């Protein structure tokens, strides 16, 4: 690959990172949900519903968005995603009921996030060879993990100054403006169209001869194993992200618990890059097993984190492990099923994350409302991670086509 092409790939990678920094607006809901409980007197369960619906809609959108970006290219899909994300946030500023908030944030904004996220990750990966898949994936998806680092304190400040409604409107305008500019840097590499021409064989992705269509993927047991593992592994992280400020107050009487979201987000981003690099070095499945076991131990111990320092340690470990998941699964998808149709193939597997978003967010809220503590939610999440670790042992790559 020429230097100019390589440089172009890095430009696109960092533009994709910037777009994902905006698409990570979903993870600011922990602060907004706390404000809805405190200021609008919503229950914990009601305040979790828009986030829960958004996770499901986001994941389902990934299937159709992935297919659309495979067909039409990443730029128009990214631009449409930014408009829908920002538009949904702006409309949330006028919502005055739970049902309306579910539709504006949980549906419209979530569709926008799914469109943007589905387009930029496969696009960036296509500019690099297989030895860098994990690294590039980690860099791009770290944007979503890093998003709460700046969005959580900004959202918290906006909520104090302007209230919930105006905060939504400001965030929406900001999202549209940034994604509009960055989307013009996004494109697929020319090699994707000419990889089979004479003299250009070296540029072809390593998996090109083993590309599977979406319907072929659904006939493979690896697809169902990856889906189940994604759902099991993501539950713990999503449960914590949606409830950390409230967990901090309940277990350590820490009213500034939104800083835990910031801490988890920083290490979430580091985990995405670190998990990608680790999987490049030791292999995808070995990295998965290590990450799942660490997160399981952390979840079983979380009920004992009753001081600020212990909660910080728990958030750090949870962030690293949860972030790694977002590097491990797309790179595994690319290696198992090829690059050509990665958008739709990974989109289908990503619905496992959507299931976890629904179950994880509601699990913690339901447990807290019924028992007054989060302990049983941690226990369930830990068991899920043990099951995911067991499934890694039976996961093998599909046989290469002859």
Short mmCIF file of C-alpha atoms in Angstrom, two decimals:
data_model
loop_
_atom_site.label_atom_id
_atom_site.label_comp_id
_atom_site.label_asym_id
_atom_site.label_seq_id
_atom_site.Cartn_x
_atom_site.Cartn_y
_atom_site.Cartn_z
CA UNK A 1 0.00 0.00 0.00
CA UNK A 2 1.45 3.38 -1.02
CA UNK A 3 2.30 6.12 1.47
CA UNK A 4 -0.40 8.40 0.08
CA UNK A 5 -3.02 5.67 0.45
CA UNK A 6 -1.78 4.86 3.94
CA UNK A 7 -1.94 8.54 4.92
CA UNK A 8 -5.46 8.75 3.53
CA UNK A 9 -6.38 5.74 5.64
CA UNK A 10 -5.16 7.44 8.80
CA UNK A 11 -7.07 10.63 7.97
CA UNK A 12 -10.25 8.59 7.56
CA UNK A 13 -9.52 6.68 10.76
CA UNK A 14 -9.33 9.86 12.83
CA UNK A 15 -12.35 11.39 11.10
CA UNK A 16 -14.23 8.20 12.00
CA UNK A 17 -12.95 8.55 15.57
CA UNK A 18 -14.35 12.11 15.69
CA UNK A 19 -17.73 10.98 14.39
CA UNK A 20 -17.91 8.24 17.00
CA UNK A 21 -17.13 10.82 19.68
CA UNK A 22 -20.51 12.30 18.73
CA UNK A 23 -22.29 8.98 18.25
CA UNK A 24 -21.42 8.17 21.87
CA UNK A 25 -24.17 10.55 23.01
CA UNK A 26 -26.06 7.42 24.03
CA UNK A 27 -23.70 6.98 26.99
CA UNK A 28 -24.52 10.37 28.51
CA UNK A 29 -27.89 8.99 29.56
CA UNK A 30 -26.63 8.09 33.04
CA UNK A 31 -26.49 11.81 33.91
CA UNK A 32 -29.73 12.65 32.09
CA UNK A 33 -31.53 9.73 33.71
CA UNK A 34 -30.46 10.89 37.15
CA UNK A 35 -31.81 14.37 36.38
CA UNK A 36 -35.14 12.92 35.24
CA UNK A 37 -35.48 11.09 38.57
CA UNK A 38 -34.45 14.12 40.64
CA UNK A 39 -36.11 16.97 38.69
CA UNK A 40 -39.07 15.38 36.93
CA UNK A 41 -39.69 12.73 39.63
CA UNK A 42 -39.55 9.77 37.25
CA UNK A 43 -38.99 6.30 38.71
CA UNK A 44 -35.67 4.55 38.08
CA UNK A 45 -37.41 2.16 35.71
CA UNK A 46 -39.08 4.95 33.71
CA UNK A 47 -35.83 6.91 33.51
CA UNK A 48 -34.11 3.81 32.10
CA UNK A 49 -36.67 3.12 29.37
CA UNK A 50 -35.48 5.64 26.74
CA UNK A 51 -31.92 4.29 27.10
CA UNK A 52 -33.19 0.72 26.95
CA UNK A 53 -35.23 1.34 23.79
CA UNK A 54 -32.37 3.28 22.21
CA UNK A 55 -29.99 0.35 22.73
CA UNK A 56 -32.41 -2.03 21.01
CA UNK A 57 -33.19 0.34 18.12
CA UNK A 58 -29.49 1.19 17.69
CA UNK A 59 -28.60 -2.49 17.39
CA UNK A 60 -31.42 -3.35 14.97
CA UNK A 61 -30.55 -0.32 12.84
CA UNK A 62 -27.00 -1.64 12.52
CA UNK A 63 -28.24 -4.49 10.31
CA UNK A 64 -29.96 -2.28 7.76
CA UNK A 65 -27.40 0.50 8.07
CA UNK A 66 -24.57 -1.95 7.57
CA UNK A 67 -26.19 -3.24 4.39
CA UNK A 68 -26.84 0.33 3.21
CA UNK A 69 -23.23 1.42 3.71
CA UNK A 70 -22.00 -1.74 1.95
CA UNK A 71 -24.20 -0.74 -1.02
CA UNK A 72 -24.14 3.07 -1.10
CA UNK A 73 -20.87 3.85 0.66
CA UNK A 74 -20.18 5.24 4.13
CA UNK A 75 -20.42 9.01 3.51
CA UNK A 76 -24.17 9.46 2.84
CA UNK A 77 -25.06 7.00 5.59
CA UNK A 78 -22.85 8.86 8.08
CA UNK A 79 -24.36 12.21 7.14
CA UNK A 80 -27.91 10.90 7.50
CA UNK A 81 -26.94 9.41 10.86
CA UNK A 82 -25.71 12.76 12.16
CA UNK A 83 -28.90 14.51 11.09
CA UNK A 84 -31.12 11.91 12.75
CA UNK A 85 -29.04 11.81 15.95
CA UNK A 86 -29.08 15.59 16.31
CA UNK A 87 -32.70 15.88 15.22
CA UNK A 88 -33.81 13.32 17.79
CA UNK A 89 -31.96 15.15 20.55
CA UNK A 90 -33.52 18.46 19.52
CA UNK A 91 -36.99 16.91 19.51
CA UNK A 92 -36.26 15.42 22.95
CA UNK A 93 -35.99 19.01 24.15
CA UNK A 94 -39.72 19.36 23.47
CA UNK A 95 -40.72 16.02 24.98
CA UNK A 96 -43.01 16.26 28.00
CA UNK A 97 -43.86 12.61 28.56
CA UNK A 98 -42.14 9.24 28.79
CA UNK A 99 -43.70 8.03 25.55
CA UNK A 100 -42.49 11.07 23.63
CA UNK A 101 -38.99 10.76 25.09
CA UNK A 102 -38.86 7.11 24.11
CA UNK A 103 -39.74 8.04 20.52
CA UNK A 104 -37.40 11.03 20.15
CA UNK A 105 -34.34 9.72 22.02
CA UNK A 106 -35.01 6.00 22.02
CA UNK A 107 -36.00 5.73 18.35
CA UNK A 108 -34.98 8.73 16.21
CA UNK A 109 -31.60 9.47 17.84
CA UNK A 110 -30.85 5.75 18.17
CA UNK A 111 -31.42 5.21 14.43
CA UNK A 112 -28.97 8.05 13.79
CA UNK A 113 -26.36 6.46 16.06
CA UNK A 114 -26.80 3.11 14.33
CA UNK A 115 -26.37 4.69 10.89
CA UNK A 116 -23.21 6.59 11.83
CA UNK A 117 -21.57 3.83 13.83
CA UNK A 118 -22.23 1.17 11.20
CA UNK A 119 -20.61 3.23 8.45
CA UNK A 120 -17.34 4.47 9.91
CA UNK A 121 -15.88 1.33 11.51
CA UNK A 122 -15.95 -0.98 8.43
CA UNK A 123 -14.81 1.94 6.27
CA UNK A 124 -11.67 2.56 8.33
CA UNK A 125 -10.77 -1.14 8.59
CA UNK A 126 -10.87 -1.49 4.79
CA UNK A 127 -7.90 0.89 4.42
CA UNK A 128 -5.49 -1.40 6.32
CA UNK A 129 -4.21 -4.96 6.11
CA UNK A 130 -5.20 -7.73 8.52
CA UNK A 131 -2.26 -7.20 10.87
CA UNK A 132 -3.74 -3.84 11.91
CA UNK A 133 -7.43 -4.73 12.07
CA UNK A 134 -7.50 -4.79 15.86
CA UNK A 135 -5.58 -1.53 16.25
CA UNK A 136 -7.68 0.41 13.71
CA UNK A 137 -10.93 -0.96 15.06
CA UNK A 138 -9.85 -0.02 18.58
CA UNK A 139 -8.99 3.56 17.58
CA UNK A 140 -12.27 4.14 15.72
CA UNK A 141 -14.60 2.62 18.32
CA UNK A 142 -12.71 4.32 21.16
CA UNK A 143 -14.54 7.48 20.11
CA UNK A 144 -17.81 6.08 21.44
CA UNK A 145 -16.05 5.09 24.65
CA UNK A 146 -14.42 8.50 25.06
CA UNK A 147 -17.59 10.42 24.32
CA UNK A 148 -18.83 10.54 27.93
CA UNK A 149 -15.42 11.92 29.04
CA UNK A 150 -16.36 15.30 27.64
CA UNK A 151 -20.12 14.84 27.22
CA UNK A 152 -20.86 13.83 30.81
CA UNK A 153 -19.41 16.95 32.50
CA UNK A 154 -20.73 19.18 29.72
CA UNK A 155 -24.20 17.64 29.99
CA UNK A 156 -24.08 17.90 33.79
CA UNK A 157 -23.17 21.60 33.56
CA UNK A 158 -25.82 22.29 30.93
CA UNK A 159 -28.44 20.57 33.09
CA UNK A 160 -27.59 22.80 36.05
CA UNK A 161 -27.68 25.98 33.97
CA UNK A 162 -30.45 25.37 31.44
CA UNK A 163 -32.42 22.35 32.61
CA UNK A 164 -33.24 19.12 30.81
CA UNK A 165 -35.11 20.43 27.76
CA UNK A 166 -32.64 23.09 26.62
CA UNK A 167 -29.73 20.73 27.23
CA UNK A 168 -31.17 18.29 24.69
CA UNK A 169 -31.51 21.06 22.09
CA UNK A 170 -27.94 22.29 22.54
CA UNK A 171 -26.53 18.76 22.27
CA UNK A 172 -28.59 18.14 19.12
CA UNK A 173 -27.35 21.22 17.28
CA UNK A 174 -23.76 20.37 18.22
CA UNK A 175 -24.12 16.79 16.94
CA UNK A 176 -25.45 17.82 13.53
CA UNK A 177 -22.74 20.44 13.01
CA UNK A 178 -19.78 18.18 13.86
CA UNK A 179 -20.94 15.10 11.94
CA UNK A 180 -21.79 17.24 8.88
CA UNK A 181 -18.19 18.47 8.65
CA UNK A 182 -16.44 15.17 9.41
CA UNK A 183 -18.59 13.09 7.06
CA UNK A 184 -16.87 14.66 4.05
CA UNK A 185 -13.61 12.92 5.04
CA UNK A 186 -15.22 9.45 4.99
CA UNK A 187 -14.82 7.13 1.97
CA UNK A 188 -13.97 3.56 1.02
CA UNK A 189 -10.52 2.79 -0.43
CA UNK A 190 -10.12 2.49 -4.23
CA UNK A 191 -8.50 -0.92 -3.71
CA UNK A 192 -11.89 -2.31 -2.67
CA UNK A 193 -13.04 -1.99 -6.29
CA UNK A 194 -9.80 -2.95 -8.03
CA UNK A 195 -8.26 -5.56 -5.73
CA UNK A 196 -8.69 -8.34 -8.28
CA UNK A 197 -7.16 -6.47 -11.21
CA UNK A 198 -3.70 -7.35 -12.54
CA UNK A 199 -0.81 -5.94 -10.58
CA UNK A 200 -2.96 -5.11 -7.60
CA UNK A 201 -3.24 -8.48 -5.89
CA UNK A 202 -1.09 -7.37 -2.93
CA UNK A 203 -3.70 -4.81 -2.03
CA UNK A 204 -6.51 -7.28 -1.63
CA UNK A 205 -7.71 -7.92 1.92
CA UNK A 206 -6.49 -11.20 3.35
CA UNK A 207 -10.07 -12.43 3.75
CA UNK A 208 -11.33 -11.43 0.30
CA UNK A 209 -11.48 -15.00 -0.97
CA UNK A 210 -13.57 -15.97 2.04
CA UNK A 211 -16.29 -13.30 1.98
CA UNK A 212 -19.70 -14.51 3.17
CA UNK A 213 -23.04 -12.90 2.39
CA UNK A 214 -25.43 -12.20 5.26
CA UNK A 215 -27.62 -15.23 4.48
CA UNK A 216 -24.56 -17.50 4.35
CA UNK A 217 -23.43 -16.14 7.71
CA UNK A 218 -26.75 -17.04 9.34
CA UNK A 219 -26.13 -20.67 8.37
CA UNK A 220 -22.90 -20.79 10.35
CA UNK A 221 -22.87 -21.86 14.04
CA UNK A 222 -20.13 -19.27 14.64
CA UNK A 223 -22.68 -16.51 14.00
CA UNK A 224 -24.96 -17.71 16.79
CA UNK A 225 -22.07 -18.27 19.20
CA UNK A 226 -20.75 -14.76 18.59
CA UNK A 227 -24.23 -13.28 19.02
CA UNK A 228 -24.80 -15.03 22.35
CA UNK A 229 -21.32 -14.15 23.59
CA UNK A 230 -21.81 -10.49 22.66
CA UNK A 231 -25.10 -10.35 24.56
CA UNK A 232 -23.66 -12.03 27.63
CA UNK A 233 -20.44 -10.00 27.70
CA UNK A 234 -22.02 -6.59 27.12
CA UNK A 235 -24.68 -6.84 29.83
CA UNK A 236 -22.37 -5.89 32.70
CA UNK A 237 -20.94 -2.81 31.02
CA UNK A 238 -24.29 -1.50 29.84
CA UNK A 239 -25.83 -2.03 33.25
CA UNK A 240 -23.10 0.02 34.90
CA UNK A 241 -23.03 2.78 32.29
CA UNK A 242 -26.75 3.40 32.66
CA UNK A 243 -26.65 3.47 36.48
CA UNK A 244 -23.18 4.46 37.72
CA UNK A 245 -24.15 7.88 39.16
CA UNK A 246 -26.98 6.24 41.10
CA UNK A 247 -24.76 3.31 42.14
CA UNK A 248 -22.17 5.77 43.49
CA UNK A 249 -24.80 7.51 45.58
CA UNK A 250 -26.38 4.27 46.81
CA UNK A 251 -23.18 2.42 47.75
CA UNK A 252 -20.80 5.22 48.77
CA UNK A 253 -23.07 8.24 49.28
CA UNK A 254 -21.10 9.98 46.51
CA UNK A 255 -23.33 12.63 44.95
CA UNK A 256 -20.72 13.53 42.32
CA UNK A 257 -20.88 10.02 40.94
CA UNK A 258 -21.03 11.27 37.35
CA UNK A 259 -17.23 11.32 37.58
CA UNK A 260 -17.40 7.53 37.69
CA UNK A 261 -18.96 7.70 34.22
CA UNK A 262 -16.02 9.80 33.08
CA UNK A 263 -13.51 7.36 34.58
CA UNK A 264 -15.23 4.33 33.11
CA UNK A 265 -15.39 6.08 29.74
CA UNK A 266 -11.67 6.86 29.67
CA UNK A 267 -10.80 3.24 30.37
CA UNK A 268 -13.57 2.08 28.05
CA UNK A 269 -11.72 3.91 25.25
CA UNK A 270 -8.34 2.55 26.37
CA UNK A 271 -9.84 -0.93 26.48
CA UNK A 272 -11.04 -0.60 22.88
CA UNK A 273 -7.55 0.22 21.65
CA UNK A 274 -5.83 -2.16 24.06
CA UNK A 275 -8.21 -4.99 23.30
CA UNK A 276 -7.60 -4.55 19.59
CA UNK A 277 -3.83 -4.57 19.99
CA UNK A 278 -3.98 -7.53 22.39
CA UNK A 279 -6.07 -9.54 19.93
CA UNK A 280 -3.60 -8.73 17.13
CA UNK A 281 -0.85 -10.22 19.32
CA UNK A 282 -2.44 -13.28 20.99
CA UNK A 283 -5.49 -13.95 18.82
CA UNK A 284 -9.16 -12.96 19.07
CA UNK A 285 -10.50 -15.87 21.10
CA UNK A 286 -7.69 -15.88 23.65
CA UNK A 287 -8.21 -12.17 24.18
CA UNK A 288 -11.96 -12.72 24.59
CA UNK A 289 -11.44 -15.35 27.27
CA UNK A 290 -9.07 -13.16 29.26
CA UNK A 291 -11.37 -10.15 29.10
CA UNK A 292 -14.50 -12.10 30.06
CA UNK A 293 -12.85 -13.69 33.11
CA UNK A 294 -11.55 -10.35 34.40
CA UNK A 295 -14.94 -8.70 34.02
CA UNK A 296 -16.69 -11.64 35.71
CA UNK A 297 -14.47 -11.32 38.79
CA UNK A 298 -15.10 -7.58 38.85
CA UNK A 299 -18.87 -8.00 38.74
CA UNK A 300 -18.92 -10.56 41.55
CA UNK A 301 -16.91 -8.09 43.67
CA UNK A 302 -18.92 -4.97 42.79
CA UNK A 303 -21.35 -5.33 45.68
CA UNK A 304 -18.38 -4.87 48.06
CA UNK A 305 -17.30 -1.57 46.46
CA UNK A 306 -18.74 0.66 49.17
CA UNK A 307 -16.16 3.44 49.12
CA UNK A 308 -15.13 5.96 46.48
CA UNK A 309 -11.66 4.42 45.85
CA UNK A 310 -13.12 0.93 45.43
CA UNK A 311 -15.82 2.20 43.07
CA UNK A 312 -13.14 3.92 41.00
CA UNK A 313 -11.18 0.66 40.75
CA UNK A 314 -14.35 -1.19 39.75
CA UNK A 315 -15.16 1.40 37.09
CA UNK A 316 -11.62 1.19 35.68
CA UNK A 317 -11.75 -2.61 35.34
CA UNK A 318 -15.29 -2.52 33.94
CA UNK A 319 -14.31 0.12 31.40
CA UNK A 320 -11.25 -1.77 30.16
CA UNK A 321 -13.16 -5.05 29.81
CA UNK A 322 -16.31 -3.57 28.28
CA UNK A 323 -14.30 -1.48 25.82
CA UNK A 324 -12.32 -4.50 24.65
CA UNK A 325 -15.54 -6.15 23.50
CA UNK A 326 -16.00 -3.49 20.82
CA UNK A 327 -12.65 -4.32 19.25
CA UNK A 328 -12.83 -8.08 19.61
CA UNK A 329 -16.18 -8.71 17.96
CA UNK A 330 -15.85 -6.62 14.76
CA UNK A 331 -12.33 -7.93 14.10
CA UNK A 332 -13.49 -11.50 14.70
CA UNK A 333 -16.42 -10.90 12.35
CA UNK A 334 -14.05 -9.64 9.65
CA UNK A 335 -11.71 -12.60 10.04
CA UNK A 336 -14.46 -15.21 10.15
CA UNK A 337 -16.73 -13.85 7.41
CA UNK A 338 -14.65 -11.43 5.33
CA UNK A 339 -14.39 -7.69 4.74
CA UNK A 340 -16.67 -7.22 1.71
CA UNK A 341 -19.99 -7.58 3.59
CA UNK A 342 -18.72 -6.69 7.03
CA UNK A 343 -21.24 -3.89 7.50
CA UNK A 344 -24.30 -6.09 7.43
CA UNK A 345 -22.59 -9.15 8.94
CA UNK A 346 -21.32 -7.26 11.97
CA UNK A 347 -24.65 -5.45 12.17
CA UNK A 348 -26.43 -8.76 12.68
CA UNK A 349 -23.98 -9.87 15.36
CA UNK A 350 -24.24 -6.46 17.01
CA UNK A 351 -27.91 -7.08 17.77
CA UNK A 352 -26.55 -9.19 20.62
CA UNK A 353 -25.34 -5.93 22.13
CA UNK A 354 -28.84 -4.52 21.61
CA UNK A 355 -30.33 -7.39 23.58
CA UNK A 356 -27.82 -6.68 26.34
CA UNK A 357 -28.80 -3.01 26.26
CA UNK A 358 -32.43 -3.87 26.86
CA UNK A 359 -31.74 -6.52 29.47
CA UNK A 360 -28.80 -4.86 31.23
CA UNK A 361 -30.36 -1.43 31.62
CA UNK A 362 -33.69 -2.75 32.82
CA UNK A 363 -32.14 -5.46 35.02
CA UNK A 364 -30.38 -2.95 37.25
CA UNK A 365 -33.37 -0.61 37.42
CA UNK A 366 -35.80 -3.42 38.23
CA UNK A 367 -33.52 -4.89 40.90
CA UNK A 368 -32.99 -1.48 42.52
CA UNK A 369 -36.70 -0.63 42.55
CA UNK A 370 -37.63 -4.03 44.02
CA UNK A 371 -34.81 -4.63 46.52
CA UNK A 372 -33.31 -1.20 47.14
CA UNK A 373 -29.83 -2.44 46.12
CA UNK A 374 -28.04 -3.47 42.91
CA UNK A 375 -26.44 -6.64 44.31
CA UNK A 376 -28.47 -9.25 42.43
CA UNK A 377 -27.89 -7.41 39.16
CA UNK A 378 -24.13 -7.75 39.64
CA UNK A 379 -24.53 -11.46 40.36
CA UNK A 380 -26.51 -12.10 37.17
CA UNK A 381 -24.01 -10.14 35.07
CA UNK A 382 -21.13 -12.14 36.56
CA UNK A 383 -22.80 -15.45 35.74
CA UNK A 384 -23.39 -14.25 32.17
CA UNK A 385 -19.69 -13.54 31.77
CA UNK A 386 -18.77 -17.00 33.03
CA UNK A 387 -21.10 -18.49 30.41
CA UNK A 388 -19.49 -16.32 27.72
CA UNK A 389 -16.06 -17.62 28.79
CA UNK A 390 -17.26 -21.22 28.42
CA UNK A 391 -18.61 -20.49 24.91
CA UNK A 392 -15.24 -19.12 23.79
CA UNK A 393 -13.82 -22.60 24.32
CA UNK A 394 -16.03 -24.03 21.57
CA UNK A 395 -15.67 -21.13 19.11
CA UNK A 396 -13.66 -22.02 16.01
CA UNK A 397 -13.18 -20.10 12.75
CA UNK A 398 -15.21 -21.36 9.75
CA UNK A 399 -13.30 -23.65 7.43
CA UNK A 400 -11.67 -21.78 4.58
CA UNK A 401 -13.34 -22.19 1.22
CA UNK A 402 -11.47 -24.16 -1.40
#
